mmCIF file of C-alpha atoms and ligand atoms in Angstrom:
data_model
loop_
_atom_site.group_PDB
_atom_site.id
_atom_site.type_symbol
_atom_site.label_atom_id
_atom_site.label_comp_id
_atom_site.label_asym_id
_atom_site.label_seq_id
_atom_site.Cartn_x
_atom_site.Cartn_y
_atom_site.Cartn_z
ATOM 1 C CA MET A 1 8.227 114.549 26.417
ATOM 2 C CA LYS A 2 4.942 115.935 27.708
ATOM 3 C CA VAL A 3 2.079 116.173 25.235
ATOM 4 C CA ALA A 4 -0.342 119.018 26.036
ATOM 5 C CA SER A 5 -3.831 117.868 27.093
ATOM 6 C CA LEU A 6 -3.162 114.216 26.425
ATOM 7 C CA TYR A 7 -5.868 111.770 27.392
ATOM 8 C CA ILE A 8 -5.359 108.039 27.393
ATOM 9 C CA MET A 9 -8.433 105.920 27.144
ATOM 10 C CA LYS A 10 -8.790 102.191 27.451
ATOM 11 C CA LEU A 11 -11.574 100.191 25.929
ATOM 12 C CA GLY A 12 -11.634 96.934 27.833
ATOM 13 C CA GLY A 13 -11.863 93.590 26.119
ATOM 14 C CA SER A 14 -15.163 93.261 27.983
ATOM 15 C CA VAL A 15 -16.499 96.232 25.996
ATOM 16 C CA ILE A 16 -15.294 95.558 22.461
ATOM 17 C CA THR A 17 -15.430 91.744 22.304
ATOM 18 C CA ALA A 18 -17.837 88.966 23.282
ATOM 19 C CA LYS A 19 -15.651 88.296 26.331
ATOM 20 C CA GLU A 20 -18.532 87.203 28.521
ATOM 21 C CA GLU A 21 -19.656 84.597 25.999
ATOM 22 C CA ASN A 22 -15.983 83.729 25.416
ATOM 23 C CA GLU A 23 -16.417 84.015 21.654
ATOM 24 C CA PHE A 24 -13.894 85.275 19.106
ATOM 25 C CA LYS A 25 -16.248 88.053 18.139
ATOM 26 C CA VAL A 26 -15.814 91.820 17.910
ATOM 27 C CA LYS A 27 -18.764 93.913 19.083
ATOM 28 C CA GLU A 28 -18.654 96.056 15.976
ATOM 29 C CA GLU A 29 -21.743 98.130 16.742
ATOM 30 C CA THR A 30 -20.424 99.041 20.166
ATOM 31 C CA VAL A 31 -17.039 99.998 18.731
ATOM 32 C CA ALA A 32 -18.758 102.146 16.076
ATOM 33 C CA ARG A 33 -20.885 103.911 18.711
ATOM 34 C CA ILE A 34 -17.855 104.593 20.878
ATOM 35 C CA ALA A 35 -15.898 105.835 17.853
ATOM 36 C CA ALA A 36 -18.659 108.370 17.129
ATOM 37 C CA GLU A 37 -18.592 109.525 20.777
ATOM 38 C CA ILE A 38 -14.801 109.939 20.684
ATOM 39 C CA LYS A 39 -14.990 111.909 17.432
ATOM 40 C CA LYS A 40 -17.662 114.242 18.851
ATOM 41 C CA ALA A 41 -15.674 114.839 22.044
ATOM 42 C CA MET A 42 -12.442 115.489 20.136
ATOM 43 C CA ASP A 43 -14.132 117.944 17.781
ATOM 44 C CA GLU A 44 -15.668 119.833 20.688
ATOM 45 C CA LYS A 45 -12.802 119.803 23.133
ATOM 46 C CA GLY A 46 -9.633 119.389 21.109
ATOM 47 C CA PHE A 47 -7.395 117.093 23.154
ATOM 48 C CA SER A 48 -4.735 114.602 22.093
ATOM 49 C CA LEU A 49 -5.671 110.976 22.560
ATOM 50 C CA ILE A 50 -4.008 107.590 22.785
ATOM 51 C CA LEU A 51 -6.417 104.715 22.620
ATOM 52 C CA VAL A 52 -5.578 101.368 24.164
ATOM 53 C CA HIS A 53 -7.818 98.349 23.914
ATOM 54 C CA GLY A 54 -7.931 94.994 25.590
ATOM 55 C CA ALA A 55 -7.851 91.678 23.765
ATOM 56 C CA GLY A 56 -10.736 89.772 25.339
ATOM 57 C CA PRO A 57 -10.867 86.154 24.103
ATOM 58 C CA PHE A 58 -8.517 86.994 21.198
ATOM 59 C CA GLY A 59 -5.806 87.169 23.847
ATOM 60 C CA HIS A 60 -6.946 85.377 27.011
ATOM 61 C CA THR A 61 -8.585 82.339 25.450
ATOM 62 C CA ASN A 62 -5.588 81.634 23.218
ATOM 63 C CA VAL A 63 -3.159 82.130 26.092
ATOM 64 C CA ILE A 64 -5.022 79.580 28.204
ATOM 65 C CA GLU A 65 -5.653 77.158 25.351
ATOM 66 C CA TYR A 66 -1.975 77.044 24.350
ATOM 67 C CA ASP A 67 -0.651 77.484 27.897
ATOM 68 C CA ILE A 68 1.623 80.375 26.949
ATOM 69 C CA ASN A 69 1.436 82.523 30.081
ATOM 70 C CA ASP A 70 4.767 81.256 31.454
ATOM 71 C CA GLY A 71 6.964 81.357 28.400
ATOM 72 C CA ILE A 72 7.357 80.062 24.878
ATOM 73 C CA PHE A 73 9.487 76.927 24.883
ATOM 74 C CA THR A 74 7.775 74.233 22.806
ATOM 75 C CA ASP A 75 6.474 73.988 19.238
ATOM 76 C CA ARG A 76 2.921 74.085 20.549
ATOM 77 C CA HIS A 77 3.735 77.267 22.482
ATOM 78 C CA LYS A 78 5.136 78.783 19.279
ATOM 79 C CA GLU A 79 1.999 77.842 17.384
ATOM 80 C CA GLY A 80 -0.110 79.469 20.111
ATOM 81 C CA LEU A 81 2.062 82.558 20.120
ATOM 82 C CA GLU A 82 1.645 83.051 16.385
ATOM 83 C CA LYS A 83 -2.101 82.529 16.575
ATOM 84 C CA THR A 84 -2.493 84.946 19.501
ATOM 85 C CA ILE A 85 -0.487 87.683 17.795
ATOM 86 C CA LYS A 86 -2.498 87.236 14.614
ATOM 87 C CA ASP A 87 -5.852 87.269 16.450
ATOM 88 C CA CYS A 88 -4.975 90.382 18.476
ATOM 89 C CA ASN A 89 -3.867 92.128 15.288
ATOM 90 C CA PHE A 90 -7.142 91.180 13.657
ATOM 91 C CA LEU A 91 -9.138 92.647 16.557
ATOM 92 C CA ASP A 92 -7.089 95.827 16.355
ATOM 93 C CA SER A 93 -7.642 96.142 12.612
ATOM 94 C CA VAL A 94 -11.399 96.110 13.224
ATOM 95 C CA VAL A 95 -11.145 98.721 16.017
ATOM 96 C CA VAL A 96 -8.886 100.997 13.954
ATOM 97 C CA GLY A 97 -11.194 100.550 10.942
ATOM 98 C CA LYS A 98 -14.239 101.663 12.946
ATOM 99 C CA MET A 99 -12.350 104.667 14.332
ATOM 100 C CA LYS A 100 -11.382 105.697 10.797
ATOM 101 C CA GLU A 101 -14.949 105.261 9.551
ATOM 102 C CA ALA A 102 -16.002 107.728 12.261
ATOM 103 C CA GLY A 103 -13.462 110.246 10.935
ATOM 104 C CA ILE A 104 -10.762 109.745 13.595
ATOM 105 C CA GLY A 105 -7.145 109.728 12.397
ATOM 106 C CA ALA A 106 -6.452 106.413 14.100
ATOM 107 C CA ILE A 107 -3.186 104.530 13.541
ATOM 108 C CA GLY A 108 -2.666 101.033 14.934
ATOM 109 C CA PHE A 109 0.684 100.286 16.576
ATOM 110 C CA ASP A 110 1.462 96.607 17.131
ATOM 111 C CA PRO A 111 3.115 96.395 20.587
ATOM 112 C CA ASN A 112 4.840 93.218 19.407
ATOM 113 C CA LYS A 113 7.089 95.422 17.271
ATOM 114 C CA LEU A 114 7.673 98.144 19.882
ATOM 115 C CA VAL A 115 7.893 96.518 23.300
ATOM 116 C CA VAL A 116 10.347 94.145 24.966
ATOM 117 C CA GLN A 117 9.546 92.651 28.358
ATOM 118 C CA GLU A 118 11.478 90.735 30.980
ATOM 119 C CA GLU A 119 9.430 88.185 32.899
ATOM 120 C CA GLY A 120 6.256 89.909 31.846
ATOM 121 C CA LYS A 121 7.345 93.469 32.720
ATOM 122 C CA ILE A 122 8.002 96.174 30.127
ATOM 123 C CA VAL A 123 11.737 96.967 29.847
ATOM 124 C CA GLU A 124 11.844 98.626 26.414
ATOM 125 C CA PHE A 125 9.165 100.606 24.593
ATOM 126 C CA ASP A 126 9.982 102.392 21.359
ATOM 127 C CA THR A 127 7.643 105.390 21.342
ATOM 128 C CA VAL A 128 9.232 107.437 18.530
ATOM 129 C CA GLU A 129 6.502 106.756 15.980
ATOM 130 C CA ILE A 130 3.748 107.178 18.573
ATOM 131 C CA GLU A 131 5.130 110.603 19.429
ATOM 132 C CA ARG A 132 5.331 111.499 15.748
ATOM 133 C CA ALA A 133 1.708 110.433 15.235
ATOM 134 C CA LEU A 134 0.578 112.563 18.208
ATOM 135 C CA GLY A 135 2.461 115.511 16.718
ATOM 136 C CA GLN A 136 0.422 115.068 13.538
ATOM 137 C CA ASP A 137 -2.861 115.060 15.493
ATOM 138 C CA LYS A 138 -3.365 111.372 14.869
ATOM 139 C CA VAL A 139 -4.757 108.941 17.440
ATOM 140 C CA PRO A 140 -2.321 106.099 18.166
ATOM 141 C CA VAL A 141 -4.103 102.843 18.966
ATOM 142 C CA LEU A 142 -2.309 100.175 21.023
ATOM 143 C CA TYR A 143 -3.558 96.965 22.522
ATOM 144 C CA GLY A 144 -2.986 94.007 24.766
ATOM 145 C CA GLN A 145 -0.620 91.725 22.864
ATOM 146 C CA MET A 146 2.096 89.072 23.177
ATOM 147 C CA VAL A 147 5.498 90.761 22.987
ATOM 148 C CA PRO A 148 9.130 89.545 22.970
ATOM 149 C CA ASP A 149 10.448 88.695 26.446
ATOM 150 C CA ARG A 150 14.140 88.414 27.408
ATOM 151 C CA LYS A 151 13.576 85.438 29.712
ATOM 152 C CA LEU A 152 10.334 83.877 28.523
ATOM 153 C CA ASN A 153 10.847 84.396 24.753
ATOM 154 C CA ALA A 154 7.442 86.070 24.677
ATOM 155 C CA SER A 155 4.912 87.204 27.275
ATOM 156 C CA VAL A 156 1.579 88.981 27.596
ATOM 157 C CA MET A 157 1.644 92.765 27.729
ATOM 158 C CA SER A 158 -1.718 93.895 29.031
ATOM 159 C CA GLY A 159 -3.464 97.024 27.854
ATOM 160 C CA ASP A 160 -3.292 98.370 31.413
ATOM 161 C CA ALA A 161 0.498 97.981 31.543
ATOM 162 C CA ALA A 162 0.813 99.869 28.242
ATOM 163 C CA ILE A 163 -1.390 102.635 29.639
ATOM 164 C CA ALA A 164 0.743 103.127 32.742
ATOM 165 C CA PHE A 165 3.906 103.291 30.650
ATOM 166 C CA LEU A 166 2.515 105.736 28.079
ATOM 167 C CA ALA A 167 0.831 107.919 30.710
ATOM 168 C CA LYS A 168 4.188 108.384 32.453
ATOM 169 C CA LYS A 169 6.140 108.810 29.241
ATOM 170 C CA PHE A 170 3.883 111.516 27.809
ATOM 171 C CA GLY A 171 2.571 113.024 31.053
ATOM 172 C CA ALA A 172 -1.088 112.204 30.388
ATOM 173 C CA GLU A 173 -3.587 114.613 31.903
ATOM 174 C CA ARG A 174 -6.289 111.990 32.361
ATOM 175 C CA VAL A 175 -6.436 108.196 32.169
ATOM 176 C CA LEU A 176 -9.878 106.763 31.523
ATOM 177 C CA LEU A 177 -10.537 103.049 31.778
ATOM 178 C CA GLY A 178 -13.715 101.991 30.017
ATOM 179 C CA THR A 179 -14.978 98.593 31.111
ATOM 180 C CA ASP A 180 -18.378 96.862 31.339
ATOM 181 C CA VAL A 181 -19.240 97.832 34.927
ATOM 182 C CA ALA A 182 -19.466 101.333 36.402
ATOM 183 C CA GLY A 183 -16.335 101.183 38.553
ATOM 184 C CA ILE A 184 -14.983 99.058 41.362
ATOM 185 C CA TYR A 185 -17.536 97.674 43.779
ATOM 186 C CA THR A 186 -17.460 96.004 47.177
ATOM 187 C CA ALA A 187 -17.945 92.735 45.255
ATOM 188 C CA ASP A 188 -18.231 91.716 41.617
ATOM 189 C CA PRO A 189 -21.477 93.441 40.544
ATOM 190 C CA LYS A 190 -22.077 90.758 37.923
ATOM 191 C CA SER A 191 -22.484 87.986 40.456
ATOM 192 C CA ASN A 192 -23.681 89.929 43.542
ATOM 193 C CA SER A 193 -26.701 92.179 43.908
ATOM 194 C CA ASP A 194 -25.890 93.696 47.283
ATOM 195 C CA VAL A 195 -22.893 95.746 46.201
ATOM 196 C CA GLU A 196 -21.771 99.313 46.574
ATOM 197 C CA ARG A 197 -19.540 101.280 44.276
ATOM 198 C CA ILE A 198 -16.335 102.615 45.805
ATOM 199 C CA GLU A 199 -16.123 106.220 44.618
ATOM 200 C CA LEU A 200 -12.439 106.702 45.381
ATOM 201 C CA ILE A 201 -9.611 104.268 45.934
ATOM 202 C CA ASP A 202 -6.456 105.935 47.219
ATOM 203 C CA LYS A 203 -3.533 105.234 49.520
ATOM 204 C CA GLY A 204 -5.736 106.122 52.475
ATOM 205 C CA ASN A 205 -8.296 103.354 51.988
ATOM 206 C CA PHE A 206 -6.469 100.767 49.852
ATOM 207 C CA ASP A 207 -5.260 98.574 52.731
ATOM 208 C CA GLU A 208 -8.588 98.847 54.498
ATOM 209 C CA LEU A 209 -10.410 97.797 51.325
ATOM 210 C CA LEU A 210 -8.125 94.808 50.876
ATOM 211 C CA GLU A 211 -8.740 93.802 54.476
ATOM 212 C CA LYS A 212 -12.477 94.258 54.154
ATOM 213 C CA VAL A 213 -12.435 91.939 51.193
ATOM 214 C CA GLY A 214 -10.515 89.438 53.282
ATOM 215 C CA GLU A 215 -13.442 89.366 55.679
ATOM 216 C CA ALA A 216 -15.988 88.831 52.933
ATOM 217 C CA SER A 217 -18.132 85.742 53.171
ATOM 218 C CA THR A 218 -17.503 83.935 49.903
ATOM 219 C CA VAL A 219 -14.296 82.975 48.181
ATOM 220 C CA ASP A 220 -15.688 84.293 44.938
ATOM 221 C CA VAL A 221 -16.193 87.766 46.316
ATOM 222 C CA THR A 222 -12.750 87.785 47.834
ATOM 223 C CA GLN A 223 -11.059 86.901 44.590
ATOM 224 C CA GLY A 224 -13.072 89.308 42.474
ATOM 225 C CA MET A 225 -12.344 92.413 44.484
ATOM 226 C CA ARG A 226 -8.967 91.499 45.938
ATOM 227 C CA GLY A 227 -7.643 90.358 42.605
ATOM 228 C CA LYS A 228 -8.943 93.468 40.910
ATOM 229 C CA LEU A 229 -7.395 95.863 43.453
ATOM 230 C CA LEU A 230 -4.006 94.164 43.438
ATOM 231 C CA LYS A 231 -3.944 94.020 39.653
ATOM 232 C CA LEU A 232 -4.805 97.690 39.336
ATOM 233 C CA LYS A 233 -2.129 98.705 41.813
ATOM 234 C CA GLU A 234 0.477 96.654 40.000
ATOM 235 C CA GLN A 235 -0.531 97.629 36.485
ATOM 236 C CA LEU A 236 -1.227 101.320 36.982
ATOM 237 C CA GLN A 237 2.037 101.862 38.891
ATOM 238 C CA GLY A 238 0.878 105.030 40.580
ATOM 239 C CA ILE A 239 -0.926 106.508 37.577
ATOM 240 C CA ASP A 240 -4.263 108.104 38.493
ATOM 241 C CA ALA A 241 -7.215 106.753 36.563
ATOM 242 C CA PHE A 242 -10.995 106.731 36.379
ATOM 243 C CA ILE A 243 -12.902 103.494 35.745
ATOM 244 C CA PHE A 244 -16.334 103.741 34.153
ATOM 245 C CA ASP A 245 -18.848 101.742 32.134
ATOM 246 C CA ALA A 246 -18.138 102.282 28.430
ATOM 247 C CA ASN A 247 -21.219 100.212 27.540
ATOM 248 C CA GLN A 248 -23.475 102.975 28.833
ATOM 249 C CA GLU A 249 -24.426 105.050 25.836
ATOM 250 C CA GLY A 250 -22.867 108.509 26.010
ATOM 251 C CA SER A 251 -20.459 107.651 28.831
ATOM 252 C CA VAL A 252 -17.323 107.739 26.663
ATOM 253 C CA TYR A 253 -18.262 111.180 25.335
ATOM 254 C CA LYS A 254 -19.064 112.474 28.820
ATOM 255 C CA ALA A 255 -15.891 111.076 30.353
ATOM 256 C CA LEU A 256 -13.799 112.726 27.633
ATOM 257 C CA VAL A 257 -15.407 116.165 27.840
ATOM 258 C CA GLY A 258 -15.436 116.095 31.635
ATOM 259 C CA GLU A 259 -19.153 115.674 32.285
ATOM 260 C CA LYS A 260 -20.188 113.638 35.293
ATOM 261 C CA VAL A 261 -20.092 109.861 34.811
ATOM 262 C CA GLU A 262 -20.586 107.133 37.410
ATOM 263 C CA GLY A 263 -17.353 105.386 38.220
ATOM 264 C CA THR A 264 -14.394 104.908 40.533
ATOM 265 C CA GLU A 265 -11.493 107.325 40.814
ATOM 266 C CA ILE A 266 -8.170 105.580 41.479
ATOM 267 C CA ARG A 267 -5.161 107.342 42.997
ATOM 268 C CA LEU A 268 -2.745 104.696 44.179
HETATM 269 P P1 ADP B 1 -11.736 94.627 30.832
HETATM 270 O O1 ADP B 1 -11.852 93.468 29.887
HETATM 271 O O2 ADP B 1 -12.776 95.681 30.544
HETATM 272 O O3 ADP B 1 -10.369 95.149 31.027
HETATM 273 P P2 ADP B 1 -11.848 93.041 33.275
HETATM 274 O O4 ADP B 1 -12.470 91.745 32.847
HETATM 275 O O5 ADP B 1 -10.411 93.081 33.603
HETATM 276 O O6 ADP B 1 -12.237 94.154 32.230
HETATM 277 O O7 ADP B 1 -12.643 93.611 34.507
HETATM 278 C C1 ADP B 1 -14.016 93.882 34.440
HETATM 279 C C2 ADP B 1 -14.762 92.826 35.184
HETATM 280 O O8 ADP B 1 -14.278 92.718 36.520
HETATM 281 C C3 ADP B 1 -16.224 93.123 35.342
HETATM 282 O O9 ADP B 1 -16.956 92.607 34.253
HETATM 283 C C4 ADP B 1 -16.593 92.437 36.666
HETATM 284 O O10 ADP B 1 -17.389 91.295 36.456
HETATM 285 C C5 ADP B 1 -15.253 92.011 37.263
HETATM 286 N N1 ADP B 1 -15.083 92.330 38.683
HETATM 287 C C6 ADP B 1 -14.615 91.473 39.626
HETATM 288 N N2 ADP B 1 -14.618 92.033 40.825
HETATM 289 C C7 ADP B 1 -15.074 93.286 40.678
HETATM 290 C C8 ADP B 1 -15.313 94.363 41.582
HETATM 291 N N3 ADP B 1 -15.081 94.258 42.896
HETATM 292 N N4 ADP B 1 -15.768 95.534 41.073
HETATM 293 C C9 ADP B 1 -15.990 95.658 39.748
HETATM 294 N N5 ADP B 1 -15.802 94.663 38.843
HETATM 295 C C10 ADP B 1 -15.361 93.480 39.303
#
């Protein structure tokens, strides 16, 4: 089913949590500001929206701490799985709460109850209630979460993987990925000063960019950019997207209404 003028927007874990400090903390003020920008854009432009957010430390730190990236087989894994699910749900309840406070008809959908994966890849996704919510002009909110897995018992479903699936399923008009840097650069802009933003990544320059990274001087640079490109290609599965800095005040509003925002266009 295609939903008319559907936008899908991601708020990265780096935007809504203290990911950089690796703390189990929600950046509530940032979420509230972004909620107000979304509300304003929706009122002015009238589009349908699915919001997806990352997990930040609520996901990643638990997954590393309990070593649950390769399957749930021991009691300690099970303990970690339960904690991760609970923490991700907590983060989502804060995000949904802030959206509601801003007047958005947000509804949280726990991917753990809707998605089944096989070796970390989505194989089932029950979207009936999401579709119903969209039909009622609500804003479904999904998030990176641990979900049941046919081989691994449970595995991580990233926000980006959910976005690719939902964008295809509902024929999204625009996919916007809000993170804490203004696009993809020639090297990680957080640890390098001499970097350039890549305005467009498409089939024409993807291989060349990967190669260029291979020639880069430090291992760090190589991993940052290479890893990022390969991950995006795998997770977006051919869905066009625009990456921008959601920490810049006003950028979420501008991206939603179609005003110019600095960022990287991806068409892979
Ligand atoms: P999110 O939590 O928003 O999904 P990620 O942590 O997956 O974000 O990615 C954002 C981070 O990627 C940035 O904070 C940046 O430090 C890092 N990064 C690594 N390499 C690059 C690059 N070449 N261009 C842009 N960001 C990069």
